[in-house]
Amino acid sequence: MLDVVVVGAGPVGLACGIEATRAGLHTVVVDKGALANSLVGYPLHMEFFSTAELLEIGGHPFPSLRIKPTRTEALQYYRRVAKREDLNLRLYERVLRVEGDDGSFTVVTEKEALSCRKVIVVTGFFDVPNKLGVPGEELPKVTHYYREPYAYAGQQVAVIGAKNSAAIAALECHHYGAKVTLIHRGAELSNRIKYWILPDLTNRIKEGSITALLNAKVQEITARTLSVATPDGTQTLPNDYVLAMTGYRPDYSFLKSLSIAINRDASRTPQHDPETFETNRKGVYLAGTVCGGLHTSRWFIENGRFHAKQILQHIRTGAVEPQHLEQRHWKTAE
């Protein structure tokens, strides 16, 4: 029997695997996709907003040619760390369900049933985009993931959203020759756009090279057009591609299949102890961004990586520091 199965091989999942393995626990890390699968899906030339030091796991230095490392450097770093730690990885193997109780779980994957004592769920949120919920959203020209601008040269591109991902997509597509319309339901651009990106976007809008429709909402997408409700009435725009940068959410259907309750707060956080990260299902833990529910800006690699030590301390000792006991709070779950 395994001691721990970690579901998710992103940076925080790897950190959990490292801590468990170093503690002498027989551990397997399972992921339905590639190693650091979310990073694989990031824009090809993306730079992290954080320094390399803040992305380190397991005490391994993260060498980078820049102050802010690139996606490629991060993928290489996490691959090397996993290899150096000799983690037991099972990639491209989807977890279907978890049966049993604390101390005697069976993690059922597409390929095998794994018996274990504890389960750590580190599934992030990047796989489930927030949908627009409008006719035509399923057309091939619509994507919720932006990789690179080259394919959009000379095309009519609508970018939906006004945070960092939307700002970067709009600017890069414009600089590579696309005719870009930025559509945002709010009255102004998000104040979360990074300070070195916002001036470029603002200036392109002011000069008219990027069209911005604010207080606007997409109503329908067709093969060649886009209908948008604006304060001046409905506009029908010529359109070749839609980049819906509307954010992402945890896979709530998977969490519920694991019998993890969802709190009724505005962020719909999965129910877990804030000190131990154990969920309402005893023996099943959460780590990383999934802990924040819809509040996807609460946890990042930078702070989520520390969940590993807290979880493993609880798995090994079953103890919580006494001064933290009164800080535990459970909200009524759905």
mmCIF file of C-alpha atoms in Angstrom:
data_model
loop_
_atom_site.group_PDB
_atom_site.id
_atom_site.type_symbol
_atom_site.label_atom_id
_atom_site.label_comp_id
_atom_site.label_asym_id
_atom_site.label_seq_id
_atom_site.Cartn_x
_atom_site.Cartn_y
_atom_site.Cartn_z
ATOM 1 C CA MET A 1 0.000 0.000 0.000
ATOM 2 C CA LEU A 2 1.158 3.517 -0.780
ATOM 3 C CA ASP A 3 1.337 6.124 1.948
ATOM 4 C CA VAL A 4 0.359 9.133 -0.168
ATOM 5 C CA VAL A 5 -1.133 9.729 -3.614
ATOM 6 C CA VAL A 6 -0.767 13.294 -4.873
ATOM 7 C CA VAL A 7 -3.316 14.214 -7.559
ATOM 8 C CA GLY A 8 -1.717 16.868 -9.746
ATOM 9 C CA ALA A 9 1.880 17.242 -10.953
ATOM 10 C CA GLY A 10 2.101 21.018 -11.116
ATOM 11 C CA PRO A 11 4.702 22.926 -9.081
ATOM 12 C CA VAL A 12 2.734 22.658 -5.817
ATOM 13 C CA GLY A 13 1.926 18.996 -6.454
ATOM 14 C CA LEU A 14 5.622 18.336 -7.011
ATOM 15 C CA ALA A 15 6.401 20.170 -3.762
ATOM 16 C CA CYS A 16 3.974 17.877 -1.941
ATOM 17 C CA GLY A 17 5.564 14.825 -3.553
ATOM 18 C CA ILE A 18 9.021 16.012 -2.509
ATOM 19 C CA GLU A 19 8.008 16.591 1.119
ATOM 20 C CA ALA A 20 6.255 13.234 1.362
ATOM 21 C CA THR A 21 9.137 11.330 -0.237
ATOM 22 C CA ARG A 22 11.725 13.042 1.983
ATOM 23 C CA ALA A 23 9.631 12.050 4.987
ATOM 24 C CA GLY A 24 10.114 8.418 3.982
ATOM 25 C CA LEU A 25 6.553 7.979 2.757
ATOM 26 C CA HIS A 26 5.880 5.753 -0.258
ATOM 27 C CA THR A 27 4.402 8.349 -2.629
ATOM 28 C CA VAL A 28 3.020 8.544 -6.158
ATOM 29 C CA VAL A 29 2.202 11.770 -8.047
ATOM 30 C CA VAL A 30 -0.533 11.318 -10.656
ATOM 31 C CA ASP A 31 -1.600 13.787 -13.366
ATOM 32 C CA LYS A 32 -4.030 13.552 -16.261
ATOM 33 C CA GLY A 33 -1.598 15.506 -18.448
ATOM 34 C CA ALA A 34 2.062 16.428 -18.711
ATOM 35 C CA LEU A 35 4.444 17.393 -15.947
ATOM 36 C CA ALA A 36 3.496 20.952 -14.913
ATOM 37 C CA ASN A 37 0.596 20.678 -17.345
ATOM 38 C CA SER A 38 -0.817 24.161 -16.681
ATOM 39 C CA LEU A 39 2.521 25.753 -17.544
ATOM 40 C CA VAL A 40 2.544 23.797 -20.806
ATOM 41 C CA GLY A 41 -0.675 25.619 -21.688
ATOM 42 C CA TYR A 42 0.671 29.111 -20.932
ATOM 43 C CA PRO A 43 1.597 31.533 -23.760
ATOM 44 C CA LEU A 44 4.793 30.293 -25.378
ATOM 45 C CA HIS A 45 6.927 33.334 -24.569
ATOM 46 C CA MET A 46 5.341 34.191 -21.224
ATOM 47 C CA GLU A 47 7.410 35.706 -18.433
ATOM 48 C CA PHE A 48 6.424 35.143 -14.821
ATOM 49 C CA PHE A 49 5.606 38.199 -12.740
ATOM 50 C CA SER A 50 7.683 36.767 -9.866
ATOM 51 C CA THR A 51 11.407 36.265 -9.499
ATOM 52 C CA ALA A 52 12.884 32.798 -9.909
ATOM 53 C CA GLU A 53 13.585 32.511 -6.180
ATOM 54 C CA LEU A 54 9.862 32.724 -5.372
ATOM 55 C CA LEU A 55 9.100 29.814 -7.703
ATOM 56 C CA GLU A 56 11.604 27.399 -6.171
ATOM 57 C CA ILE A 57 10.487 24.122 -4.610
ATOM 58 C CA GLY A 58 12.354 21.582 -2.510
ATOM 59 C CA GLY A 59 15.194 24.013 -1.835
ATOM 60 C CA HIS A 60 16.503 23.627 -5.392
ATOM 61 C CA PRO A 61 17.902 26.884 -6.861
ATOM 62 C CA PHE A 62 16.106 28.128 -9.984
ATOM 63 C CA PRO A 63 18.707 29.455 -12.450
ATOM 64 C CA SER A 64 17.349 32.068 -14.857
ATOM 65 C CA LEU A 65 18.890 34.410 -17.411
ATOM 66 C CA ARG A 66 16.375 37.097 -16.432
ATOM 67 C CA ILE A 67 15.027 38.571 -13.221
ATOM 68 C CA LYS A 68 11.648 37.173 -14.236
ATOM 69 C CA PRO A 69 11.974 33.651 -15.615
ATOM 70 C CA THR A 70 10.204 32.463 -18.729
ATOM 71 C CA ARG A 71 7.727 29.649 -19.188
ATOM 72 C CA THR A 72 10.407 27.570 -20.920
ATOM 73 C CA GLU A 73 12.848 28.042 -18.053
ATOM 74 C CA ALA A 74 10.178 27.070 -15.529
ATOM 75 C CA LEU A 75 9.267 23.905 -17.411
ATOM 76 C CA GLN A 76 12.914 22.899 -17.532
ATOM 77 C CA TYR A 77 13.377 23.720 -13.849
ATOM 78 C CA TYR A 78 10.419 21.666 -12.596
ATOM 79 C CA ARG A 79 11.388 18.761 -14.867
ATOM 80 C CA ARG A 80 14.929 18.760 -13.482
ATOM 81 C CA VAL A 81 13.694 18.976 -9.888
ATOM 82 C CA ALA A 82 11.326 16.026 -10.380
ATOM 83 C CA LYS A 83 14.153 13.995 -11.916
ATOM 84 C CA ARG A 84 16.669 14.919 -9.214
ATOM 85 C CA GLU A 85 14.202 13.996 -6.463
ATOM 86 C CA ASP A 86 13.406 10.763 -8.311
ATOM 87 C CA LEU A 87 9.682 11.327 -7.851
ATOM 88 C CA ASN A 88 7.373 8.469 -8.740
ATOM 89 C CA LEU A 89 5.343 10.171 -11.496
ATOM 90 C CA ARG A 90 2.373 8.748 -13.375
ATOM 91 C CA LEU A 91 1.553 11.204 -16.160
ATOM 92 C CA TYR A 92 -1.309 11.153 -18.670
ATOM 93 C CA GLU A 93 -3.326 9.094 -16.197
ATOM 94 C CA ARG A 94 -6.625 10.666 -15.150
ATOM 95 C CA VAL A 95 -7.975 10.035 -11.656
ATOM 96 C CA LEU A 96 -11.602 8.931 -11.892
ATOM 97 C CA ARG A 97 -12.584 8.641 -8.228
ATOM 98 C CA VAL A 98 -11.358 7.986 -4.704
ATOM 99 C CA GLU A 99 -12.973 5.178 -2.742
ATOM 100 C CA GLY A 100 -12.638 4.166 0.891
ATOM 101 C CA ASP A 101 -11.804 6.038 4.070
ATOM 102 C CA ASP A 102 -8.854 7.623 5.851
ATOM 103 C CA GLY A 103 -6.019 5.127 6.123
ATOM 104 C CA SER A 104 -7.468 2.855 3.450
ATOM 105 C CA PHE A 105 -8.226 4.746 0.232
ATOM 106 C CA THR A 106 -8.338 3.419 -3.311
ATOM 107 C CA VAL A 107 -7.489 6.024 -5.956
ATOM 108 C CA VAL A 108 -9.015 4.719 -9.170
ATOM 109 C CA THR A 109 -7.328 5.987 -12.342
ATOM 110 C CA GLU A 110 -7.918 5.199 -16.008
ATOM 111 C CA LYS A 111 -5.200 2.564 -15.771
ATOM 112 C CA GLU A 112 -5.091 1.162 -12.248
ATOM 113 C CA ALA A 113 -6.441 1.210 -8.697
ATOM 114 C CA LEU A 114 -3.890 2.598 -6.203
ATOM 115 C CA SER A 115 -4.263 1.762 -2.526
ATOM 116 C CA CYS A 116 -3.021 4.454 -0.132
ATOM 117 C CA ARG A 117 -3.426 5.944 3.329
ATOM 118 C CA LYS A 118 -3.709 9.648 2.392
ATOM 119 C CA VAL A 119 -4.637 11.717 -0.681
ATOM 120 C CA ILE A 120 -3.501 15.251 -1.543
ATOM 121 C CA VAL A 121 -5.498 17.015 -4.274
ATOM 122 C CA VAL A 122 -3.503 19.700 -6.123
ATOM 123 C CA THR A 123 -5.562 20.210 -9.282
ATOM 124 C CA GLY A 124 -5.391 24.004 -9.695
ATOM 125 C CA PHE A 125 -7.974 25.751 -11.867
ATOM 126 C CA PHE A 126 -6.485 26.257 -15.340
ATOM 127 C CA ASP A 127 -8.385 23.397 -16.998
ATOM 128 C CA VAL A 128 -11.897 24.834 -16.576
ATOM 129 C CA PRO A 129 -12.481 28.239 -18.232
ATOM 130 C CA ASN A 130 -15.267 30.585 -17.201
ATOM 131 C CA LYS A 131 -17.706 30.349 -20.092
ATOM 132 C CA LEU A 132 -19.463 33.291 -21.715
ATOM 133 C CA GLY A 133 -22.711 31.374 -21.955
ATOM 134 C CA VAL A 134 -23.690 32.812 -25.343
ATOM 135 C CA PRO A 135 -24.731 31.216 -28.654
ATOM 136 C CA GLY A 136 -21.732 30.360 -30.809
ATOM 137 C CA GLU A 137 -19.239 29.967 -27.975
ATOM 138 C CA GLU A 138 -18.462 26.430 -29.108
ATOM 139 C CA LEU A 139 -17.408 27.509 -32.610
ATOM 140 C CA PRO A 140 -13.824 26.529 -33.559
ATOM 141 C CA LYS A 141 -12.807 30.191 -33.820
ATOM 142 C CA VAL A 142 -13.409 30.720 -30.071
ATOM 143 C CA THR A 143 -10.709 29.860 -27.552
ATOM 144 C CA HIS A 144 -10.280 30.437 -23.832
ATOM 145 C CA TYR A 145 -6.515 29.907 -24.057
ATOM 146 C CA TYR A 146 -4.010 32.220 -25.716
ATOM 147 C CA ARG A 147 -0.667 30.786 -26.859
ATOM 148 C CA GLU A 148 0.912 33.114 -29.438
ATOM 149 C CA PRO A 149 -0.091 35.944 -31.835
ATOM 150 C CA TYR A 150 1.283 34.812 -35.200
ATOM 151 C CA ALA A 151 -1.828 33.016 -36.482
ATOM 152 C CA TYR A 152 -3.923 36.160 -36.011
ATOM 153 C CA ALA A 153 -1.965 38.440 -38.370
ATOM 154 C CA GLY A 154 -4.346 40.305 -40.658
ATOM 155 C CA GLN A 155 -7.420 38.929 -38.846
ATOM 156 C CA GLN A 156 -10.308 40.578 -37.009
ATOM 157 C CA VAL A 157 -9.746 39.490 -33.408
ATOM 158 C CA ALA A 158 -12.004 40.120 -30.424
ATOM 159 C CA VAL A 159 -10.320 39.837 -27.017
ATOM 160 C CA ILE A 160 -12.800 39.503 -24.151
ATOM 161 C CA GLY A 161 -11.647 40.577 -20.694
ATOM 162 C CA ALA A 162 -9.520 43.351 -19.207
ATOM 163 C CA LYS A 163 -6.983 41.750 -16.886
ATOM 164 C CA ASN A 164 -3.385 40.732 -17.574
ATOM 165 C CA SER A 165 -4.067 37.831 -19.917
ATOM 166 C CA ALA A 166 -6.459 39.902 -22.021
ATOM 167 C CA ALA A 167 -4.115 42.890 -22.079
ATOM 168 C CA ILE A 168 -1.161 40.766 -23.205
ATOM 169 C CA ALA A 169 -3.205 38.974 -25.877
ATOM 170 C CA ALA A 170 -4.600 42.249 -27.226
ATOM 171 C CA LEU A 171 -1.191 43.928 -27.392
ATOM 172 C CA GLU A 172 0.658 40.991 -28.922
ATOM 173 C CA CYS A 173 -2.023 40.365 -31.546
ATOM 174 C CA HIS A 174 -2.017 44.079 -32.427
ATOM 175 C CA HIS A 175 1.768 44.190 -32.722
ATOM 176 C CA TYR A 176 1.638 41.205 -35.089
ATOM 177 C CA GLY A 177 -0.874 42.810 -37.436
ATOM 178 C CA ALA A 178 -4.311 41.823 -36.130
ATOM 179 C CA LYS A 179 -7.219 44.258 -35.987
ATOM 180 C CA VAL A 180 -8.054 43.995 -32.288
ATOM 181 C CA THR A 181 -11.252 44.879 -30.430
ATOM 182 C CA LEU A 182 -11.047 44.607 -26.639
ATOM 183 C CA ILE A 183 -14.430 43.921 -25.015
ATOM 184 C CA HIS A 184 -14.957 44.350 -21.284
ATOM 185 C CA ARG A 185 -18.132 44.351 -19.216
ATOM 186 C CA GLY A 186 -16.666 46.891 -16.759
ATOM 187 C CA ALA A 187 -16.441 50.653 -17.101
ATOM 188 C CA GLU A 188 -12.626 50.692 -17.139
ATOM 189 C CA LEU A 189 -9.620 48.446 -17.507
ATOM 190 C CA SER A 190 -8.728 46.328 -14.502
ATOM 191 C CA ASN A 191 -6.358 47.824 -11.941
ATOM 192 C CA ARG A 192 -4.738 44.388 -11.765
ATOM 193 C CA ILE A 193 -3.008 44.864 -15.118
ATOM 194 C CA LYS A 194 0.719 45.046 -14.389
ATOM 195 C CA TYR A 195 2.147 48.536 -14.336
ATOM 196 C CA TRP A 196 4.556 47.885 -17.210
ATOM 197 C CA ILE A 197 1.747 46.571 -19.470
ATOM 198 C CA LEU A 198 -1.038 49.082 -18.798
ATOM 199 C CA PRO A 199 0.564 52.190 -20.400
ATOM 200 C CA ASP A 200 1.110 50.396 -23.714
ATOM 201 C CA LEU A 201 -2.479 49.182 -23.817
ATOM 202 C CA THR A 202 -3.896 52.564 -22.767
ATOM 203 C CA ASN A 203 -1.893 54.364 -25.437
ATOM 204 C CA ARG A 204 -2.938 51.938 -28.171
ATOM 205 C CA ILE A 205 -6.579 52.495 -27.214
ATOM 206 C CA LYS A 206 -6.154 56.277 -27.145
ATOM 207 C CA GLU A 207 -4.587 56.348 -30.598
ATOM 208 C CA GLY A 208 -7.299 54.059 -31.972
ATOM 209 C CA SER A 209 -5.066 51.188 -33.047
ATOM 210 C CA ILE A 210 -6.922 48.942 -30.555
ATOM 211 C CA THR A 211 -10.670 49.472 -30.207
ATOM 212 C CA ALA A 212 -12.020 49.186 -26.669
ATOM 213 C CA LEU A 213 -15.699 48.528 -25.957
ATOM 214 C CA LEU A 214 -16.362 49.080 -22.245
ATOM 215 C CA ASN A 215 -19.587 48.390 -20.358
ATOM 216 C CA ALA A 216 -20.107 45.878 -23.130
ATOM 217 C CA LYS A 217 -21.206 42.257 -23.247
ATOM 218 C CA VAL A 218 -21.026 39.692 -26.031
ATOM 219 C CA GLN A 219 -24.493 38.470 -27.020
ATOM 220 C CA GLU A 220 -23.838 36.078 -29.888
ATOM 221 C CA ILE A 221 -20.946 34.691 -31.919
ATOM 222 C CA THR A 222 -21.366 33.583 -35.526
ATOM 223 C CA ALA A 223 -18.910 32.264 -38.092
ATOM 224 C CA ARG A 224 -18.126 35.754 -39.392
ATOM 225 C CA THR A 225 -19.525 38.236 -36.856
ATOM 226 C CA LEU A 226 -19.823 39.122 -33.183
ATOM 227 C CA SER A 227 -22.860 40.820 -31.616
ATOM 228 C CA VAL A 228 -22.028 43.048 -28.644
ATOM 229 C CA ALA A 229 -24.420 44.944 -26.360
ATOM 230 C CA THR A 230 -22.979 48.390 -25.601
ATOM 231 C CA PRO A 231 -24.315 51.565 -23.933
ATOM 232 C CA ASP A 232 -24.976 52.857 -27.462
ATOM 233 C CA GLY A 233 -26.941 49.791 -28.507
ATOM 234 C CA THR A 234 -26.064 46.456 -30.077
ATOM 235 C CA GLN A 235 -23.102 46.434 -32.430
ATOM 236 C CA THR A 236 -22.402 43.721 -34.982
ATOM 237 C CA LEU A 237 -18.680 43.456 -35.618
ATOM 238 C CA PRO A 238 -16.843 41.599 -38.384
ATOM 239 C CA ASN A 239 -14.893 38.868 -36.626
ATOM 240 C CA ASP A 240 -12.543 36.013 -37.451
ATOM 241 C CA TYR A 241 -11.422 34.918 -33.973
ATOM 242 C CA VAL A 242 -12.498 35.322 -30.358
ATOM 243 C CA LEU A 243 -10.009 35.102 -27.498
ATOM 244 C CA ALA A 244 -12.167 34.803 -24.385
ATOM 245 C CA MET A 245 -9.750 35.687 -21.580
ATOM 246 C CA THR A 246 -12.447 35.385 -18.932
ATOM 247 C CA GLY A 247 -10.522 33.459 -16.313
ATOM 248 C CA TYR A 248 -10.754 29.937 -14.948
ATOM 249 C CA ARG A 249 -12.219 28.021 -12.027
ATOM 250 C CA PRO A 250 -11.572 24.806 -10.118
ATOM 251 C CA ASP A 251 -13.109 21.608 -11.424
ATOM 252 C CA TYR A 252 -15.993 21.536 -8.965
ATOM 253 C CA SER A 253 -17.507 18.402 -10.473
ATOM 254 C CA PHE A 254 -14.285 16.500 -9.727
ATOM 255 C CA LEU A 255 -14.063 17.911 -6.191
ATOM 256 C CA LYS A 256 -17.666 16.930 -5.489
ATOM 257 C CA SER A 257 -17.011 13.443 -6.878
ATOM 258 C CA LEU A 258 -14.389 13.168 -4.135
ATOM 259 C CA SER A 259 -17.040 14.153 -1.556
ATOM 260 C CA ILE A 260 -15.276 17.446 -0.865
ATOM 261 C CA ALA A 261 -17.920 19.953 0.194
ATOM 262 C CA ILE A 262 -18.038 23.438 -1.333
ATOM 263 C CA ASN A 263 -18.544 26.422 0.959
ATOM 264 C CA ARG A 264 -21.355 28.858 0.284
ATOM 265 C CA ASP A 265 -19.106 31.885 0.415
ATOM 266 C CA ALA A 266 -18.682 34.187 -2.585
ATOM 267 C CA SER A 267 -15.478 32.406 -3.603
ATOM 268 C CA ARG A 268 -17.051 28.916 -3.353
ATOM 269 C CA THR A 269 -13.961 27.597 -1.633
ATOM 270 C CA PRO A 270 -13.647 23.827 -1.185
ATOM 271 C CA GLN A 271 -14.058 23.081 2.507
ATOM 272 C CA HIS A 272 -10.704 22.596 4.235
ATOM 273 C CA ASP A 273 -8.985 23.380 7.503
ATOM 274 C CA PRO A 274 -6.886 26.541 7.016
ATOM 275 C CA GLU A 275 -4.018 25.174 9.120
ATOM 276 C CA THR A 276 -3.790 21.526 8.084
ATOM 277 C CA PHE A 277 -5.474 21.769 4.649
ATOM 278 C CA GLU A 278 -7.436 18.614 5.431
ATOM 279 C CA THR A 279 -10.880 18.670 3.815
ATOM 280 C CA ASN A 280 -14.194 17.627 5.294
ATOM 281 C CA ARG A 281 -13.319 14.138 4.016
ATOM 282 C CA LYS A 282 -10.830 12.959 6.588
ATOM 283 C CA GLY A 283 -7.494 11.952 5.097
ATOM 284 C CA VAL A 284 -7.999 13.968 1.895
ATOM 285 C CA TYR A 285 -6.089 17.259 1.674
ATOM 286 C CA LEU A 286 -6.051 20.230 -0.694
ATOM 287 C CA ALA A 287 -3.023 22.281 -1.722
ATOM 288 C CA GLY A 288 -2.283 25.183 -4.031
ATOM 289 C CA THR A 289 -4.631 27.394 -6.003
ATOM 290 C CA VAL A 290 -7.600 25.035 -5.760
ATOM 291 C CA CYS A 291 -7.902 26.082 -2.086
ATOM 292 C CA GLY A 292 -9.076 29.556 -3.129
ATOM 293 C CA GLY A 293 -12.100 28.445 -5.113
ATOM 294 C CA LEU A 294 -13.229 31.241 -7.426
ATOM 295 C CA HIS A 295 -10.780 33.576 -5.696
ATOM 296 C CA THR A 296 -8.039 32.416 -8.058
ATOM 297 C CA SER A 297 -5.681 35.261 -7.146
ATOM 298 C CA ARG A 298 -5.339 34.162 -3.518
ATOM 299 C CA TRP A 299 -2.887 31.305 -3.997
ATOM 300 C CA PHE A 300 -0.002 31.109 -6.459
ATOM 301 C CA ILE A 301 3.086 28.945 -6.830
ATOM 302 C CA GLU A 302 4.833 31.504 -4.649
ATOM 303 C CA ASN A 303 2.714 30.895 -1.550
ATOM 304 C CA GLY A 304 0.996 27.606 -2.414
ATOM 305 C CA ARG A 305 4.310 25.742 -2.401
ATOM 306 C CA PHE A 306 4.423 26.128 1.403
ATOM 307 C CA HIS A 307 1.212 24.122 1.811
ATOM 308 C CA ALA A 308 3.303 20.980 1.312
ATOM 309 C CA LYS A 309 5.151 21.304 4.625
ATOM 310 C CA GLN A 310 1.959 22.052 6.564
ATOM 311 C CA ILE A 311 0.145 19.079 5.070
ATOM 312 C CA LEU A 312 3.006 16.658 5.627
ATOM 313 C CA GLN A 313 3.428 17.827 9.210
ATOM 314 C CA HIS A 314 -0.201 16.921 9.846
ATOM 315 C CA ILE A 315 0.071 13.596 8.018
ATOM 316 C CA ARG A 316 3.160 12.634 10.030
ATOM 317 C CA THR A 317 2.100 13.880 13.466
ATOM 318 C CA GLY A 318 -1.647 14.497 13.334
ATOM 319 C CA ALA A 319 -0.994 17.644 15.350
ATOM 320 C CA VAL A 320 -1.780 21.322 14.959
ATOM 321 C CA GLU A 321 -0.074 24.044 16.968
ATOM 322 C CA PRO A 322 -2.395 24.875 19.947
ATOM 323 C CA GLN A 323 -2.423 28.630 19.252
ATOM 324 C CA HIS A 324 -3.990 27.931 15.857
ATOM 325 C CA LEU A 325 -6.872 25.780 17.104
ATOM 326 C CA GLU A 326 -9.187 28.719 17.704
ATOM 327 C CA GLN A 327 -8.568 29.973 14.160
ATOM 328 C CA ARG A 328 -10.246 26.971 12.571
ATOM 329 C CA HIS A 329 -13.578 27.748 11.005
ATOM 330 C CA TRP A 330 -15.954 25.677 8.975
ATOM 331 C CA LYS A 331 -18.689 27.242 6.859
ATOM 332 C CA THR A 332 -21.973 25.621 5.985
ATOM 333 C CA ALA A 333 -21.382 23.552 2.868
ATOM 334 C CA GLU A 334 -23.642 22.842 -0.054
#
